Amino acid sequence: MRIGLQLGYWGATPPEGAGELVVEAEKAGFDGVFAAESWGSDAFTPLAWWGASTSRVRLGTSVAQLSARSPAACAMHALTLDHLSGGRCVLGLGVSGPQVVEGWYGAPFGKPLARTREYVSIVRQVLAREQPVRNDGPHYPLPAAGPGSLGLGKSLRSITHPLRADLPIWLGAEGPRNVAQTAEIADGWIAVYFSPRVAPLYEEWLADGFARSGARRDRAGFEVAATCPVVVTDDPAAEKAKVKPSLALYIGGMGATKMNFHADLFRRMGYPEAVEEITARFRAGRRAEAAAAVPDELVDDVSIIGDREQVRAGVRTWRAAGVDTLLVGCRDVAQLRAVADAVLGAEDESLPSG
């Protein structure tokens, strides 16, 4: 099992102590450092800034939003970070949701699967640098065509030679069709919420993608990275309570009332009644009550919280369920070291003796 430090996206101000956490993560044996974006801080700048203090860990976006930048601009960010880090960039991409895409970026949200496929294709063309980049698809035409275009666009190749044509591209995905397409066209899957209990269902979706003609990888060469609160503690109840407000936000408020992919995911996990109750309370502005409505069992499904031995056992369960990398947020250096000890120790204990 590998561990990635999930820095997430910023709140009202930049997080304190993040630079120290990044340095300590590398020392403690973390495999990567990841940053996200929503509608504030971006995903690439923190990796370039704080990642400059590291030499080994991978630097990944989890995720960069498709609508935040054109495919060519995204490829420029990735190839630049890859050069600066000596080949450590992981490009994690996601479609976000209609509220953010249409409300913040001013772009239509329709056809997210087709847009993702087109977007990834263009990024790969830029990174391959085999010929001038062209795309005839309707979402990201290159050269530009249609109303307002002058017809003077020229297909171009990147001036800068990318360091790696095969720079890994991961996709954040939650629904069955999206996960299947991820298995078909990407190098890894970022599971925003993952539950070992329903892992056989995820494997069915992944297998659908791997079986498609032209699939990029097979299951053995594909990385599954799951966001997971991992906390080593002698007071599991208190730590689980701290996780509930975030779950309530994503279930009840991080999406439109009639289109919330996170809520749909938890319905598939077997919590339809809880989802409705959490959503109703959250939409009514009763956020504390929404958090209280999150069942303990739901928290247990998507997190690993307990004492050192309980965490180690949980890590082995997640590894057996098909997870290769845990993306973990850590509040301070002490927690980071405790997580590293538990997760990496669990991996050591899973190795055969002799």
Short mmCIF file of C-alpha atoms in Angstrom, two decimals:
data_model
loop_
_atom_site.label_atom_id
_atom_site.label_comp_id
_atom_site.label_asym_id
_atom_site.label_seq_id
_atom_site.Cartn_x
_atom_site.Cartn_y
_atom_site.Cartn_z
CA MET A 1 0.00 0.00 0.00
CA ARG A 2 1.27 3.47 -0.91
CA ILE A 3 0.29 6.69 0.86
CA GLY A 4 -0.27 10.09 -0.68
CA LEU A 5 -0.54 13.25 1.40
CA GLN A 6 -3.77 14.95 0.32
CA LEU A 7 -3.41 18.71 0.73
CA GLY A 8 -6.87 19.30 -0.74
CA TYR A 9 -7.93 22.79 -1.72
CA TRP A 10 -7.66 25.94 0.38
CA GLY A 11 -10.35 27.52 2.47
CA ALA A 12 -10.47 31.25 3.13
CA THR A 13 -6.69 31.38 3.56
CA PRO A 14 -3.76 29.09 2.73
CA PRO A 15 -3.35 26.23 5.21
CA GLU A 16 -0.73 26.72 7.91
CA GLY A 17 2.16 24.29 8.09
CA ALA A 18 1.56 22.66 4.71
CA GLY A 19 5.16 23.11 3.60
CA GLU A 20 6.42 21.34 6.72
CA LEU A 21 3.93 18.52 6.21
CA VAL A 22 5.13 18.00 2.64
CA VAL A 23 8.78 17.74 3.72
CA GLU A 24 7.91 15.40 6.58
CA ALA A 25 5.75 13.25 4.30
CA GLU A 26 8.73 12.52 2.10
CA LYS A 27 10.89 11.72 5.13
CA ALA A 28 8.20 9.42 6.57
CA GLY A 29 7.92 7.31 3.42
CA PHE A 30 4.87 8.81 1.73
CA ASP A 31 4.80 8.04 -1.97
CA GLY A 32 3.20 11.28 -3.16
CA VAL A 33 1.76 14.69 -2.40
CA PHE A 34 -1.54 15.72 -3.98
CA ALA A 35 -3.44 18.99 -4.29
CA ALA A 36 -6.99 19.73 -5.40
CA GLU A 37 -9.05 22.68 -6.59
CA SER A 38 -12.65 23.74 -6.25
CA TRP A 39 -13.43 27.43 -6.78
CA GLY A 40 -10.53 29.16 -5.07
CA SER A 41 -6.95 27.91 -4.99
CA ASP A 42 -5.66 25.97 -7.99
CA ALA A 43 -4.16 22.48 -7.95
CA PHE A 44 -0.82 23.06 -9.68
CA THR A 45 0.78 26.02 -7.88
CA PRO A 46 0.94 24.41 -4.40
CA LEU A 47 2.63 21.36 -5.89
CA ALA A 48 5.25 23.49 -7.63
CA TRP A 49 5.83 25.65 -4.54
CA TRP A 50 5.87 23.07 -1.76
CA GLY A 51 7.06 20.26 -3.99
CA ALA A 52 10.27 22.20 -4.64
CA SER A 53 11.38 21.12 -1.15
CA THR A 54 11.16 17.44 -2.09
CA SER A 55 13.15 15.14 -4.36
CA ARG A 56 11.33 11.79 -4.40
CA VAL A 57 7.57 11.99 -3.84
CA ARG A 58 5.18 12.13 -6.77
CA LEU A 59 3.33 15.41 -7.22
CA GLY A 60 -0.26 14.91 -8.29
CA THR A 61 -3.47 16.82 -8.89
CA SER A 62 -6.48 15.22 -7.29
CA VAL A 63 -8.15 16.65 -9.14
CA ALA A 64 -7.62 19.43 -11.65
CA GLN A 65 -10.98 20.41 -13.09
CA LEU A 66 -11.46 20.02 -16.83
CA SER A 67 -13.36 23.28 -17.18
CA ALA A 68 -10.68 25.29 -15.37
CA ARG A 69 -8.37 25.28 -18.39
CA SER A 70 -8.27 24.08 -21.97
CA PRO A 71 -6.74 20.67 -22.67
CA ALA A 72 -3.66 22.29 -24.22
CA ALA A 73 -3.21 24.62 -21.23
CA CYS A 74 -3.59 21.66 -18.86
CA ALA A 75 -0.93 19.74 -20.78
CA MET A 76 1.35 22.78 -20.50
CA HIS A 77 0.90 22.82 -16.71
CA ALA A 78 1.62 19.10 -16.47
CA LEU A 79 4.68 19.03 -18.71
CA THR A 80 6.11 22.09 -16.93
CA LEU A 81 5.65 20.54 -13.48
CA ASP A 82 7.06 17.26 -14.76
CA HIS A 83 10.24 18.96 -15.95
CA LEU A 84 10.65 20.99 -12.77
CA SER A 85 10.20 17.91 -10.58
CA GLY A 86 12.34 15.54 -12.64
CA GLY A 87 9.46 13.37 -13.85
CA ARG A 88 7.26 13.21 -10.75
CA CYS A 89 3.99 14.71 -11.99
CA VAL A 90 0.72 12.75 -11.90
CA LEU A 91 -2.09 14.49 -13.76
CA GLY A 92 -5.38 13.78 -12.01
CA LEU A 93 -8.41 15.17 -13.83
CA GLY A 94 -12.13 15.40 -13.07
CA VAL A 95 -15.27 16.97 -14.51
CA SER A 96 -16.48 18.54 -11.22
CA GLY A 97 -20.26 19.19 -11.27
CA PRO A 98 -22.75 21.44 -13.02
CA GLN A 99 -22.93 24.01 -10.24
CA VAL A 100 -19.20 24.72 -10.43
CA VAL A 101 -18.75 24.23 -14.18
CA GLU A 102 -21.66 26.43 -15.21
CA GLY A 103 -21.70 28.78 -12.23
CA TRP A 104 -17.97 29.38 -11.78
CA TYR A 105 -16.35 28.62 -15.14
CA GLY A 106 -19.30 29.70 -17.27
CA ALA A 107 -19.13 26.56 -19.41
CA PRO A 108 -21.82 24.00 -20.22
CA PHE A 109 -21.66 20.77 -18.22
CA GLY A 110 -23.36 18.50 -20.76
CA LYS A 111 -21.80 15.29 -22.07
CA PRO A 112 -19.12 14.90 -19.36
CA LEU A 113 -18.00 11.48 -20.60
CA ALA A 114 -17.47 12.66 -24.17
CA ARG A 115 -15.73 15.81 -22.96
CA THR A 116 -13.39 13.78 -20.77
CA ARG A 117 -12.45 11.43 -23.58
CA GLU A 118 -11.71 14.33 -25.92
CA TYR A 119 -9.78 16.24 -23.27
CA VAL A 120 -7.53 13.30 -22.41
CA SER A 121 -6.90 12.62 -26.09
CA ILE A 122 -5.63 16.17 -26.64
CA VAL A 123 -3.43 16.10 -23.55
CA ARG A 124 -1.88 12.86 -24.74
CA GLN A 125 -1.23 14.38 -28.18
CA VAL A 126 0.60 17.29 -26.57
CA LEU A 127 2.70 14.98 -24.41
CA ALA A 128 3.50 12.61 -27.28
CA ARG A 129 4.62 15.50 -29.51
CA GLU A 130 4.56 13.28 -32.55
CA GLN A 131 2.69 15.73 -34.77
CA PRO A 132 0.80 19.03 -34.57
CA VAL A 133 -2.17 18.74 -32.26
CA ARG A 134 -5.54 18.43 -33.95
CA ASN A 135 -8.97 17.56 -32.67
CA ASP A 136 -12.11 17.28 -34.76
CA GLY A 137 -14.42 16.64 -31.82
CA PRO A 138 -17.23 19.03 -30.96
CA HIS A 139 -16.07 20.00 -27.47
CA TYR A 140 -12.48 21.15 -27.98
CA PRO A 141 -11.97 21.74 -31.73
CA LEU A 142 -8.37 22.38 -32.71
CA PRO A 143 -7.85 24.54 -34.66
CA ALA A 144 -10.90 26.46 -33.50
CA ALA A 145 -13.82 26.63 -35.90
CA GLY A 146 -17.36 27.92 -35.88
CA PRO A 147 -18.96 31.24 -34.92
CA GLY A 148 -16.44 33.94 -34.01
CA SER A 149 -13.44 32.06 -35.39
CA LEU A 150 -11.28 33.79 -38.00
CA GLY A 151 -10.23 30.56 -39.67
CA LEU A 152 -6.57 31.44 -39.19
CA GLY A 153 -5.74 28.87 -36.51
CA LYS A 154 -2.75 26.62 -37.10
CA SER A 155 -2.12 23.18 -35.64
CA LEU A 156 0.95 23.35 -33.41
CA ARG A 157 3.36 21.15 -31.53
CA SER A 158 4.59 22.08 -28.09
CA ILE A 159 7.71 24.24 -28.22
CA THR A 160 8.91 22.49 -25.08
CA HIS A 161 9.67 18.81 -25.48
CA PRO A 162 7.74 16.99 -22.73
CA LEU A 163 9.91 15.01 -20.36
CA ARG A 164 7.59 11.97 -20.48
CA ALA A 165 5.16 11.11 -23.23
CA ASP A 166 3.59 8.59 -20.85
CA LEU A 167 3.09 10.99 -17.94
CA PRO A 168 0.37 9.20 -15.93
CA ILE A 169 -3.16 10.51 -16.22
CA TRP A 170 -5.64 9.55 -13.52
CA LEU A 171 -9.33 10.36 -13.55
CA GLY A 172 -11.64 11.11 -10.67
CA ALA A 173 -14.82 9.12 -11.25
CA GLU A 174 -17.81 7.98 -9.23
CA GLY A 175 -20.53 6.49 -11.45
CA PRO A 176 -20.38 3.16 -13.31
CA ARG A 177 -20.00 4.61 -16.81
CA ASN A 178 -17.40 7.12 -15.70
CA VAL A 179 -15.35 4.50 -13.85
CA ALA A 180 -15.51 2.15 -16.85
CA GLN A 181 -14.28 4.89 -19.17
CA THR A 182 -11.52 5.68 -16.70
CA ALA A 183 -10.32 2.07 -16.89
CA GLU A 184 -10.39 2.31 -20.68
CA ILE A 185 -8.51 5.57 -21.29
CA ALA A 186 -6.54 6.41 -18.13
CA ASP A 187 -3.63 5.10 -16.07
CA GLY A 188 -5.38 5.28 -12.73
CA TRP A 189 -8.64 5.93 -10.93
CA ILE A 190 -9.08 8.45 -8.11
CA ALA A 191 -11.97 7.23 -5.99
CA VAL A 192 -13.33 10.24 -4.13
CA TYR A 193 -15.08 7.88 -1.72
CA PHE A 194 -14.30 4.17 -1.63
CA SER A 195 -15.78 1.36 0.43
CA PRO A 196 -14.19 -2.09 0.54
CA ARG A 197 -17.64 -3.49 1.24
CA VAL A 198 -18.77 -2.71 -2.31
CA ALA A 199 -15.40 -3.32 -3.98
CA PRO A 200 -16.79 -6.16 -6.15
CA LEU A 201 -19.09 -3.59 -7.77
CA TYR A 202 -16.17 -1.27 -8.53
CA GLU A 203 -14.25 -4.18 -10.01
CA GLU A 204 -17.17 -4.91 -12.35
CA TRP A 205 -17.13 -1.33 -13.59
CA LEU A 206 -13.37 -1.39 -14.05
CA ALA A 207 -13.49 -4.73 -15.84
CA ASP A 208 -15.98 -3.27 -18.30
CA GLY A 209 -13.43 -0.62 -19.28
CA PHE A 210 -10.44 -2.95 -19.44
CA ALA A 211 -12.37 -5.27 -21.77
CA ARG A 212 -12.98 -2.55 -24.37
CA SER A 213 -11.08 -2.59 -27.64
CA GLY A 214 -8.07 -0.31 -27.40
CA ALA A 215 -8.07 -0.09 -23.61
CA ARG A 216 -4.85 1.56 -22.48
CA ARG A 217 -4.05 -0.80 -19.60
CA ASP A 218 -5.15 -3.96 -17.84
CA ARG A 219 -6.01 -4.29 -14.17
CA ALA A 220 -2.47 -5.26 -13.18
CA GLY A 221 -0.97 -2.10 -14.68
CA PHE A 222 -3.65 0.28 -13.41
CA GLU A 223 -3.46 2.26 -10.15
CA VAL A 224 -6.43 2.75 -7.84
CA ALA A 225 -6.00 5.72 -5.50
CA ALA A 226 -8.70 6.23 -2.88
CA THR A 227 -9.30 9.27 -0.74
CA CYS A 228 -9.57 7.95 2.81
CA PRO A 229 -9.54 9.60 6.24
CA VAL A 230 -6.92 7.61 8.14
CA VAL A 231 -6.55 8.52 11.82
CA VAL A 232 -4.58 6.70 14.50
CA THR A 233 -6.34 7.48 17.77
CA ASP A 234 -7.41 6.16 21.15
CA ASP A 235 -10.73 7.98 20.76
CA PRO A 236 -12.29 6.73 17.50
CA ALA A 237 -15.73 8.18 18.27
CA ALA A 238 -14.36 11.72 18.54
CA GLU A 239 -12.40 11.40 15.29
CA LYS A 240 -15.37 9.94 13.42
CA ALA A 241 -17.45 12.90 14.55
CA LYS A 242 -14.87 15.21 12.96
CA VAL A 243 -15.30 13.44 9.60
CA LYS A 244 -19.09 13.82 9.52
CA PRO A 245 -19.34 17.55 8.63
CA SER A 246 -17.30 17.02 5.47
CA LEU A 247 -19.38 14.01 4.49
CA ALA A 248 -22.56 16.00 5.10
CA LEU A 249 -21.24 18.80 2.89
CA TYR A 250 -20.51 16.49 -0.02
CA ILE A 251 -23.68 14.46 0.36
CA GLY A 252 -26.01 17.36 1.00
CA GLY A 253 -24.46 20.43 -0.55
CA MET A 254 -21.69 19.70 -3.05
CA GLY A 255 -23.96 19.43 -6.07
CA ALA A 256 -27.37 20.45 -7.37
CA THR A 257 -30.48 19.12 -5.65
CA LYS A 258 -31.32 16.92 -8.62
CA MET A 259 -27.74 16.13 -9.67
CA ASN A 260 -25.26 15.31 -6.94
CA PHE A 261 -22.80 12.58 -7.93
CA HIS A 262 -21.55 12.20 -4.35
CA ALA A 263 -25.07 11.62 -3.06
CA ASP A 264 -25.66 9.06 -5.82
CA LEU A 265 -22.50 7.23 -4.79
CA PHE A 266 -23.68 6.87 -1.19
CA ARG A 267 -27.08 5.72 -2.38
CA ARG A 268 -25.29 2.91 -4.24
CA MET A 269 -23.43 2.07 -1.04
CA GLY A 270 -26.78 1.35 0.59
CA TYR A 271 -27.63 4.61 2.37
CA PRO A 272 -30.56 6.10 0.39
CA GLU A 273 -32.58 7.09 3.47
CA ALA A 274 -29.60 8.70 5.16
CA VAL A 275 -28.76 10.62 1.97
CA GLU A 276 -32.28 12.06 1.82
CA GLU A 277 -32.22 13.08 5.48
CA ILE A 278 -28.74 14.63 5.26
CA THR A 279 -29.67 16.51 2.08
CA ALA A 280 -32.93 17.84 3.52
CA ARG A 281 -31.20 19.15 6.65
CA PHE A 282 -28.28 20.61 4.74
CA ARG A 283 -30.49 22.38 2.20
CA ALA A 284 -32.51 23.84 5.05
CA GLY A 285 -29.35 25.40 6.45
CA ARG A 286 -29.18 23.01 9.43
CA ARG A 287 -25.61 21.89 8.82
CA ALA A 288 -24.88 20.61 12.32
CA GLU A 289 -28.03 18.47 12.14
CA ALA A 290 -26.99 17.23 8.70
CA ALA A 291 -23.65 16.10 10.11
CA ALA A 292 -25.42 14.38 13.01
CA ALA A 293 -27.54 12.46 10.50
CA VAL A 294 -24.44 10.80 8.97
CA PRO A 295 -24.51 7.19 10.26
CA ASP A 296 -21.47 5.83 12.05
CA GLU A 297 -21.60 2.85 9.68
CA LEU A 298 -21.21 5.18 6.70
CA VAL A 299 -18.12 6.74 8.27
CA ASP A 300 -16.70 3.28 8.90
CA ASP A 301 -17.31 2.38 5.26
CA VAL A 302 -15.16 5.18 3.85
CA SER A 303 -12.49 5.73 6.51
CA ILE A 304 -9.92 3.91 8.62
CA ILE A 305 -10.04 5.22 12.18
CA GLY A 306 -8.87 3.50 15.33
CA ASP A 307 -5.81 2.57 17.32
CA ARG A 308 -2.60 1.50 15.62
CA GLU A 309 -3.56 -2.15 15.23
CA GLN A 310 -7.10 -1.34 14.06
CA VAL A 311 -5.72 0.99 11.42
CA ARG A 312 -3.23 -1.63 10.27
CA ALA A 313 -6.02 -4.18 9.94
CA GLY A 314 -8.12 -1.65 8.05
CA VAL A 315 -5.31 -0.91 5.63
CA ARG A 316 -4.94 -4.60 4.84
CA THR A 317 -8.68 -4.76 4.15
CA TRP A 318 -8.51 -1.83 1.73
CA ARG A 319 -5.47 -3.32 0.01
CA ALA A 320 -7.27 -6.63 -0.43
CA ALA A 321 -10.20 -4.70 -1.91
CA GLY A 322 -8.00 -3.41 -4.74
CA VAL A 323 -6.69 -0.06 -3.47
CA ASP A 324 -3.06 0.68 -4.34
CA THR A 325 -2.70 4.17 -2.86
CA LEU A 326 -4.47 5.88 0.04
CA LEU A 327 -4.82 9.66 -0.27
CA VAL A 328 -4.75 10.89 3.31
CA GLY A 329 -5.11 14.32 4.88
CA CYS A 330 -3.01 14.94 7.99
CA ARG A 331 -3.49 17.79 10.47
CA ASP A 332 0.04 17.86 11.86
CA VAL A 333 3.42 16.15 11.77
CA ALA A 334 2.65 13.84 14.68
CA GLN A 335 -0.45 12.49 12.96
CA LEU A 336 1.44 12.17 9.69
CA ARG A 337 4.11 10.02 11.32
CA ALA A 338 1.52 7.88 13.08
CA VAL A 339 -0.29 7.30 9.77
CA ALA A 340 2.98 6.40 8.02
CA ASP A 341 3.87 3.94 10.76
CA ALA A 342 0.45 2.27 10.65
CA VAL A 343 -0.02 2.13 6.89
CA LEU A 344 3.51 1.14 5.92
CA GLY A 345 3.71 -1.23 8.87
CA ALA A 346 0.53 -2.94 7.76
CA GLU A 347 2.08 -3.43 4.33
CA ASP A 348 5.21 -4.95 5.87
CA GLU A 349 3.10 -7.36 7.93
CA SER A 350 1.29 -8.52 4.80
CA LEU A 351 4.54 -9.77 3.25
CA PRO A 352 5.29 -13.50 3.54
CA SER A 353 7.94 -14.41 6.09
CA GLY A 354 11.15 -16.29 5.31
#
